[in-house]
Structure formats: structure tokens, C-alpha cells
Amino acid sequence: MTNDAHFPATAPNFRDLGGHTTRDGSTVRRGVVYRSDSLSNLTDDELHALGNHLGLRLQVDLRSSFEREAAADRVPDGAEYVALDVQGDHSTGADLAAILTDPERSIALLSDGGGERFVREVNRMLVSWDDALAGYRELIRLAATGPSPLVFHCSAGKDRTGWGAALLLALLDVPREAIIADYLASNPRLSQAREWVYGSAERHGVDRDLLRPLVEVREEYLQSAFDEADRVYGSFEGYVADGLKIAPETIDALRARLLDPR
């Protein structure tokens, strides 16, 4: 059972955050932290495998209350469940549902580069929203000191989860190019979800080309988040210390748990 086999099949963007090499030659441990898309459609067999073979002990849900109510997580026996809503009352999930079914609204919001601007703004807000700061602060604490193995996820596993993964890897001192590669690895895993979105949109008369920026990850989207950290806090380190208020000892604990020294 490997990530290459896209296990579980109902969550094709489920994958191990481990395996990366840090700047000093350490390796991020496998089997400790996983990232994923929605875990609401897990089959009974998949649920059993996550609990008994991977040994998951903590499931962290980054989705909004709107999304959690529409599609509740399935949680393996013996695992804790924690909701960390990094959007708060920002109704991105509801907005996206409206865009998919309203041709006039989709044109107004997404034409002339609007789709790209929308996703870049979401990524900036993941750095500056109070709810996002609180949610990612707790995600880091749980990755450093909470029950493990753990998985954290949103709906597609690409934006909110993408920034969470980038944040954890950056704190472990993984080079930026490897962080970007991990982020972009969502694209081939989301082909089935993209086709579902396109099909649903077209049934409502929405142009699929308008939606393409919303159902992909692009390097410039992630860069928008890093740029926002620099803009607001002066540097990524400033964002961690002054925005997230992560103590040095928490970073030390994260590295002790997740790194195998060279």
C-alpha cells in the first residue's frame, strides 16, 4: 500500500509528507504526517486500512463549517478528529458552489483573469486571516506534539492543505524548490475531481475554461502566500514568529519528531 498506488482511491490526493531532504541533508520521516483531500467518501475497507495499517491517530479537518456539514469526515476507529477552520466566516466554499451553478456570476467573477486573481487572493488570506493564523498555529503544534500519525486535509487538498504542507516543510528547512514540487504534485491527482467540476458546471451552462484556474495548483498561487508573509511580516521567519506566534521550542519539537538526521 503506497502513495504511488493512490491509496485510498476515494481520496487520490492523500500522500505522505515525508521523504523530502532538508538543506542540511536530513530526511523528513515517512509515516508520521500525511496530507489529503476530502475524507468524507472513504469506503469501509479504506477506513479500516487507515486505522489499522497506517495507524492514523489524528485527523485534522481544515474545511469550513459549510463543507463539514455538507460532507462529514469518516474517521478511523481509535483516531481523534479535530476541526481547524482556517476560513472562519469567509464563505469561499459557498461562493464556489454558486460559481459552479450560475453562468452570469461565473463570468462576472472569473473572466479576464478573475479566476487567477481569486485563487491568489485566497492564498494571501491564508497568511493574513485571523482564523488562518489560529488554525495553522494549532496544526503546527499538533504535528509537533500531538498524536501521530496524523493526516490534515481540506476538500481538494490543494490550497488550504497546500499552504499547511508548505508551511510544515519550510519549518523543517526543506528547500523552496522541493516545497513547490510537493505543492504541484496535486495536479495529476485531481484529474477526476476536475472532470466532475467541469461536468457539473457545463450542465448549468458555465464555461469550463473559466473554472480551470480554480481546479489547478500553480506555482504563482503558492508564491502569493509566501509574498504575503514577506509583505505583512517582513519575512517568512517574521510570519512564523509574529503572525503564527510559534515558539522556538515548538519548531525544535517538530524537527525532532519529523527529521531523520543525515
Short mmCIF file of N, CA, C and O in Angstrom, two decimals, residues 168-250:
data_model
loop_
_atom_site.label_atom_id
_atom_site.label_comp_id
_atom_site.label_asym_id
_atom_site.label_seq_id
_atom_site.Cartn_x
_atom_site.Cartn_y
_atom_site.Cartn_z
N LEU A 168 4.76 23.50 6.93
CA LEU A 168 5.47 22.49 7.71
C LEU A 168 6.83 22.16 7.08
O LEU A 168 7.84 22.06 7.79
N LEU A 169 6.85 22.01 5.76
CA LEU A 169 8.13 21.69 5.10
C LEU A 169 9.12 22.84 5.23
O LEU A 169 10.32 22.61 5.41
N ALA A 170 8.64 24.07 5.15
CA ALA A 170 9.54 25.22 5.31
C ALA A 170 10.11 25.26 6.73
O ALA A 170 11.29 25.57 6.92
N LEU A 171 9.29 24.95 7.72
CA LEU A 171 9.76 24.93 9.10
C LEU A 171 10.81 23.83 9.31
O LEU A 171 11.67 23.93 10.19
N LEU A 172 10.73 22.78 8.50
CA LEU A 172 11.72 21.70 8.57
C LEU A 172 12.97 22.01 7.74
O LEU A 172 13.90 21.21 7.70
N ASP A 173 12.98 23.16 7.08
CA ASP A 173 14.10 23.63 6.26
C ASP A 173 14.28 22.82 4.98
O ASP A 173 15.40 22.59 4.51
N VAL A 174 13.15 22.39 4.41
CA VAL A 174 13.17 21.78 3.08
C VAL A 174 13.33 22.90 2.05
O VAL A 174 12.69 23.96 2.18
N PRO A 175 14.17 22.75 1.03
CA PRO A 175 14.38 23.82 0.05
C PRO A 175 13.09 24.21 -0.66
O PRO A 175 12.20 23.38 -0.88
N ARG A 176 13.01 25.48 -1.03
CA ARG A 176 11.79 26.01 -1.63
C ARG A 176 11.40 25.25 -2.90
O ARG A 176 10.21 25.00 -3.14
N GLU A 177 12.38 24.85 -3.71
CA GLU A 177 12.04 24.15 -4.95
C GLU A 177 11.36 22.81 -4.68
O GLU A 177 10.47 22.38 -5.41
N ALA A 178 11.74 22.13 -3.59
CA ALA A 178 11.10 20.87 -3.23
C ALA A 178 9.70 21.12 -2.67
O ALA A 178 8.78 20.33 -2.90
N ILE A 179 9.53 22.22 -1.95
CA ILE A 179 8.21 22.59 -1.44
C ILE A 179 7.26 22.86 -2.60
O ILE A 179 6.10 22.43 -2.59
N ILE A 180 7.74 23.57 -3.61
CA ILE A 180 6.92 23.86 -4.79
C ILE A 180 6.56 22.56 -5.51
O ILE A 180 5.42 22.38 -5.94
N ALA A 181 7.52 21.66 -5.63
CA ALA A 181 7.25 20.39 -6.31
C ALA A 181 6.18 19.59 -5.56
O ALA A 181 5.30 18.97 -6.18
N ASP A 182 6.25 19.58 -4.23
CA ASP A 182 5.23 18.89 -3.44
C ASP A 182 3.86 19.53 -3.67
O ASP A 182 2.85 18.83 -3.80
N TYR A 183 3.83 20.84 -3.73
CA TYR A 183 2.59 21.57 -3.97
C TYR A 183 2.00 21.23 -5.34
O TYR A 183 0.81 20.92 -5.47
N LEU A 184 2.83 21.22 -6.37
CA LEU A 184 2.36 20.96 -7.73
C LEU A 184 1.97 19.51 -7.95
O LEU A 184 1.25 19.21 -8.92
N ALA A 185 2.41 18.61 -7.06
CA ALA A 185 2.06 17.19 -7.21
C ALA A 185 0.57 16.94 -7.05
O ALA A 185 0.09 15.84 -7.37
N SER A 186 -0.19 17.94 -6.60
CA SER A 186 -1.65 17.77 -6.52
C SER A 186 -2.27 17.68 -7.91
O SER A 186 -3.31 17.03 -8.08
N ASN A 187 -1.68 18.35 -8.90
CA ASN A 187 -2.35 18.46 -10.20
C ASN A 187 -2.73 17.12 -10.83
O ASN A 187 -3.89 16.92 -11.19
N PRO A 188 -1.80 16.18 -10.99
CA PRO A 188 -2.21 14.91 -11.63
C PRO A 188 -3.16 14.09 -10.78
O PRO A 188 -3.88 13.23 -11.31
N ARG A 189 -3.19 14.34 -9.48
CA ARG A 189 -4.06 13.56 -8.59
C ARG A 189 -5.49 14.06 -8.59
O ARG A 189 -6.37 13.40 -8.03
N LEU A 190 -5.71 15.22 -9.17
CA LEU A 190 -7.05 15.83 -9.12
C LEU A 190 -7.77 15.78 -10.45
O LEU A 190 -8.77 16.47 -10.64
N SER A 191 -7.28 14.98 -11.38
CA SER A 191 -7.90 14.94 -12.70
C SER A 191 -9.36 14.51 -12.64
O SER A 191 -10.23 15.06 -13.32
N GLN A 192 -9.66 13.52 -11.81
CA GLN A 192 -11.04 13.04 -11.70
C GLN A 192 -11.93 14.12 -11.10
O GLN A 192 -13.06 14.34 -11.56
N ALA A 193 -11.43 14.82 -10.08
CA ALA A 193 -12.21 15.90 -9.47
C ALA A 193 -12.45 17.04 -10.46
O ALA A 193 -13.54 17.62 -10.50
N ARG A 194 -11.42 17.34 -11.27
CA ARG A 194 -11.59 18.40 -12.27
C ARG A 194 -12.69 18.05 -13.26
O ARG A 194 -13.52 18.89 -13.61
N GLU A 195 -12.69 16.81 -13.72
CA GLU A 195 -13.71 16.41 -14.69
C GLU A 195 -15.11 16.46 -14.08
O GLU A 195 -16.08 16.81 -14.76
N TRP A 196 -15.21 16.13 -12.79
CA TRP A 196 -16.51 16.23 -12.12
C TRP A 196 -16.97 17.69 -12.06
O TRP A 196 -18.13 17.99 -12.34
N VAL A 197 -16.03 18.59 -11.71
CA VAL A 197 -16.37 20.02 -11.64
C VAL A 197 -16.78 20.53 -13.01
O VAL A 197 -17.79 21.23 -13.15
N TYR A 198 -16.00 20.17 -14.03
CA TYR A 198 -16.33 20.62 -15.39
C TYR A 198 -17.70 20.11 -15.83
O TYR A 198 -18.50 20.86 -16.40
N GLY A 199 -17.97 18.85 -15.56
CA GLY A 199 -19.25 18.29 -15.96
C GLY A 199 -20.41 18.96 -15.25
O GLY A 199 -21.43 19.28 -15.88
N SER A 200 -20.25 19.18 -13.94
CA SER A 200 -21.30 19.84 -13.18
C SER A 200 -21.52 21.26 -13.68
O SER A 200 -22.67 21.70 -13.84
N ALA A 201 -20.43 21.97 -13.95
CA ALA A 201 -20.55 23.35 -14.41
C ALA A 201 -21.23 23.43 -15.78
O ALA A 201 -22.12 24.27 -16.01
N GLU A 202 -20.82 22.55 -16.68
CA GLU A 202 -21.38 22.59 -18.03
C GLU A 202 -22.87 22.27 -18.04
O GLU A 202 -23.62 22.79 -18.87
N ARG A 203 -23.30 21.44 -17.10
CA ARG A 203 -24.74 21.16 -17.01
C ARG A 203 -25.54 22.40 -16.63
O ARG A 203 -26.73 22.49 -16.92
N HIS A 204 -24.86 23.36 -16.01
CA HIS A 204 -25.52 24.61 -15.65
C HIS A 204 -25.15 25.76 -16.59
O HIS A 204 -25.46 26.92 -16.32
N GLY A 205 -24.49 25.42 -17.69
CA GLY A 205 -24.16 26.43 -18.68
C GLY A 205 -22.95 27.28 -18.34
O GLY A 205 -22.77 28.36 -18.90
N VAL A 206 -22.10 26.79 -17.44
CA VAL A 206 -20.89 27.52 -17.05
C VAL A 206 -19.73 27.04 -17.91
O VAL A 206 -19.51 25.83 -18.07
N ASP A 207 -18.94 27.97 -18.45
CA ASP A 207 -17.80 27.66 -19.31
C ASP A 207 -16.68 27.04 -18.50
O ASP A 207 -16.17 27.65 -17.56
N ARG A 208 -16.26 25.83 -18.87
CA ARG A 208 -15.21 25.14 -18.12
C ARG A 208 -13.90 25.91 -18.12
O ARG A 208 -13.12 25.82 -17.16
N ASP A 209 -13.61 26.64 -19.18
CA ASP A 209 -12.35 27.37 -19.24
C ASP A 209 -12.25 28.42 -18.14
O ASP A 209 -11.15 28.74 -17.67
N LEU A 210 -13.39 28.98 -17.73
CA LEU A 210 -13.39 29.95 -16.64
C LEU A 210 -12.98 29.30 -15.33
O LEU A 210 -12.40 29.95 -14.44
N LEU A 211 -13.27 28.01 -15.20
CA LEU A 211 -13.03 27.31 -13.94
C LEU A 211 -11.64 26.73 -13.82
O LEU A 211 -11.20 26.36 -12.73
N ARG A 212 -10.93 26.63 -14.94
CA ARG A 212 -9.63 25.95 -14.93
C ARG A 212 -8.69 26.49 -13.85
O ARG A 212 -8.04 25.71 -13.14
N PRO A 213 -8.58 27.80 -13.66
CA PRO A 213 -7.66 28.30 -12.62
C PRO A 213 -8.05 27.86 -11.21
O PRO A 213 -7.19 27.83 -10.32
N LEU A 214 -9.32 27.54 -11.00
CA LEU A 214 -9.79 27.18 -9.66
C LEU A 214 -9.51 25.72 -9.32
O LEU A 214 -9.52 25.35 -8.14
N VAL A 215 -9.31 24.89 -10.32
CA VAL A 215 -9.17 23.45 -10.08
C VAL A 215 -7.76 22.96 -10.37
O VAL A 215 -7.54 21.77 -10.57
N GLU A 216 -6.83 23.88 -10.39
CA GLU A 216 -5.41 23.55 -10.57
C GLU A 216 -4.61 24.20 -9.46
O GLU A 216 -5.07 25.14 -8.80
N VAL A 217 -3.40 23.71 -9.26
CA VAL A 217 -2.41 24.44 -8.47
C VAL A 217 -1.35 24.96 -9.42
O VAL A 217 -0.99 24.29 -10.40
N ARG A 218 -0.90 26.16 -9.15
CA ARG A 218 0.13 26.80 -9.97
C ARG A 218 1.17 27.41 -9.04
O ARG A 218 0.83 27.89 -7.94
N GLU A 219 2.39 27.42 -9.48
CA GLU A 219 3.47 27.92 -8.63
C GLU A 219 3.19 29.34 -8.15
O GLU A 219 3.45 29.67 -6.99
N GLU A 220 2.58 30.16 -9.01
CA GLU A 220 2.34 31.55 -8.62
C GLU A 220 1.30 31.66 -7.50
O GLU A 220 1.30 32.65 -6.75
N TYR A 221 0.43 30.66 -7.37
CA TYR A 221 -0.53 30.69 -6.27
C TYR A 221 0.20 30.55 -4.93
O TYR A 221 -0.04 31.32 -4.00
N LEU A 222 1.07 29.55 -4.84
CA LEU A 222 1.83 29.36 -3.61
C LEU A 222 2.75 30.55 -3.36
O LEU A 222 2.91 31.00 -2.21
N GLN A 223 3.32 31.11 -4.43
CA GLN A 223 4.20 32.25 -4.26
C GLN A 223 3.45 33.44 -3.67
O GLN A 223 4.02 34.24 -2.92
N SER A 224 2.15 33.55 -4.00
CA SER A 224 1.34 34.63 -3.44
C SER A 224 1.32 34.57 -1.91
O SER A 224 1.35 35.60 -1.24
N ALA A 225 1.25 33.35 -1.37
CA ALA A 225 1.24 33.19 0.08
C ALA A 225 2.59 33.58 0.68
O ALA A 225 2.66 34.31 1.68
N PHE A 226 3.67 33.09 0.09
CA PHE A 226 5.00 33.47 0.60
C PHE A 226 5.23 34.97 0.48
O PHE A 226 5.81 35.59 1.38
N ASP A 227 4.77 35.57 -0.62
CA ASP A 227 4.92 37.02 -0.79
C ASP A 227 4.13 37.78 0.26
O ASP A 227 4.56 38.83 0.75
N GLU A 228 2.94 37.28 0.60
CA GLU A 228 2.12 37.93 1.62
C GLU A 228 2.80 37.88 2.98
O GLU A 228 2.77 38.84 3.75
N ALA A 229 3.44 36.75 3.28
CA ALA A 229 4.19 36.65 4.53
C ALA A 229 5.31 37.69 4.58
O ALA A 229 5.52 38.35 5.61
N ASP A 230 6.00 37.86 3.45
CA ASP A 230 7.06 38.87 3.38
C ASP A 230 6.49 40.28 3.51
O ASP A 230 7.06 41.13 4.20
N ARG A 231 5.35 40.52 2.85
CA ARG A 231 4.78 41.86 2.84
C ARG A 231 4.28 42.27 4.23
O ARG A 231 4.54 43.39 4.69
N VAL A 232 3.59 41.36 4.89
CA VAL A 232 2.96 41.70 6.17
C VAL A 232 3.96 41.63 7.33
O VAL A 232 3.94 42.47 8.23
N TYR A 233 4.85 40.63 7.30
CA TYR A 233 5.70 40.37 8.45
C TYR A 233 7.19 40.58 8.18
O TYR A 233 8.01 40.35 9.06
N GLY A 234 7.53 40.97 6.95
CA GLY A 234 8.92 41.25 6.63
C GLY A 234 9.70 40.06 6.13
O GLY A 234 10.68 40.22 5.40
N SER A 235 9.29 38.85 6.49
CA SER A 235 9.97 37.63 6.07
C SER A 235 9.12 36.44 6.49
O SER A 235 8.18 36.58 7.30
N PHE A 236 9.46 35.27 5.98
CA PHE A 236 8.77 34.05 6.42
C PHE A 236 9.02 33.82 7.91
O PHE A 236 8.11 33.44 8.66
N GLU A 237 10.24 34.08 8.36
CA GLU A 237 10.57 33.91 9.77
C GLU A 237 9.75 34.86 10.64
O GLU A 237 9.30 34.48 11.74
N GLY A 238 9.52 36.09 10.14
CA GLY A 238 8.68 37.03 10.87
C GLY A 238 7.24 36.56 10.95
O GLY A 238 6.56 36.73 11.97
N TYR A 239 6.75 35.97 9.86
CA TYR A 239 5.40 35.42 9.85
C TYR A 239 5.26 34.32 10.89
O TYR A 239 4.27 34.27 11.64
N VAL A 240 6.25 33.45 10.98
CA VAL A 240 6.20 32.35 11.94
C VAL A 240 6.24 32.88 13.37
O VAL A 240 5.45 32.46 14.24
N ALA A 241 7.13 33.84 13.63
CA ALA A 241 7.31 34.34 15.00
C ALA A 241 6.22 35.30 15.42
O ALA A 241 5.70 35.21 16.54
N ASP A 242 5.86 36.25 14.54
CA ASP A 242 4.96 37.33 14.93
C ASP A 242 3.51 37.10 14.51
O ASP A 242 2.59 37.60 15.16
N GLY A 243 3.31 36.37 13.39
CA GLY A 243 1.95 36.08 12.95
C GLY A 243 1.42 34.81 13.58
O GLY A 243 0.41 34.83 14.29
N LEU A 244 2.12 33.71 13.37
CA LEU A 244 1.70 32.43 13.93
C LEU A 244 2.05 32.30 15.41
O LEU A 244 1.46 31.49 16.12
N LYS A 245 3.04 33.09 15.84
CA LYS A 245 3.50 33.07 17.24
C LYS A 245 3.93 31.65 17.67
O LYS A 245 3.54 31.15 18.72
N ILE A 246 4.72 31.05 16.80
CA ILE A 246 5.26 29.73 17.09
C ILE A 246 6.55 29.87 17.89
O ILE A 246 7.49 30.54 17.46
N ALA A 247 6.58 29.24 19.04
CA ALA A 247 7.76 29.32 19.90
C ALA A 247 8.90 28.47 19.32
O ALA A 247 8.65 27.44 18.69
N PRO A 248 10.15 28.88 19.53
CA PRO A 248 11.28 28.09 19.02
C PRO A 248 11.26 26.65 19.50
O PRO A 248 11.65 25.74 18.76
N GLU A 249 10.79 26.42 20.73
CA GLU A 249 10.77 25.05 21.23
C GLU A 249 9.76 24.17 20.49
O GLU A 249 9.95 22.96 20.37
N THR A 250 8.70 24.79 19.94
CA THR A 250 7.75 24.02 19.13
C THR A 250 8.39 23.61 17.82
O THR A 250 8.19 22.49 17.34
#
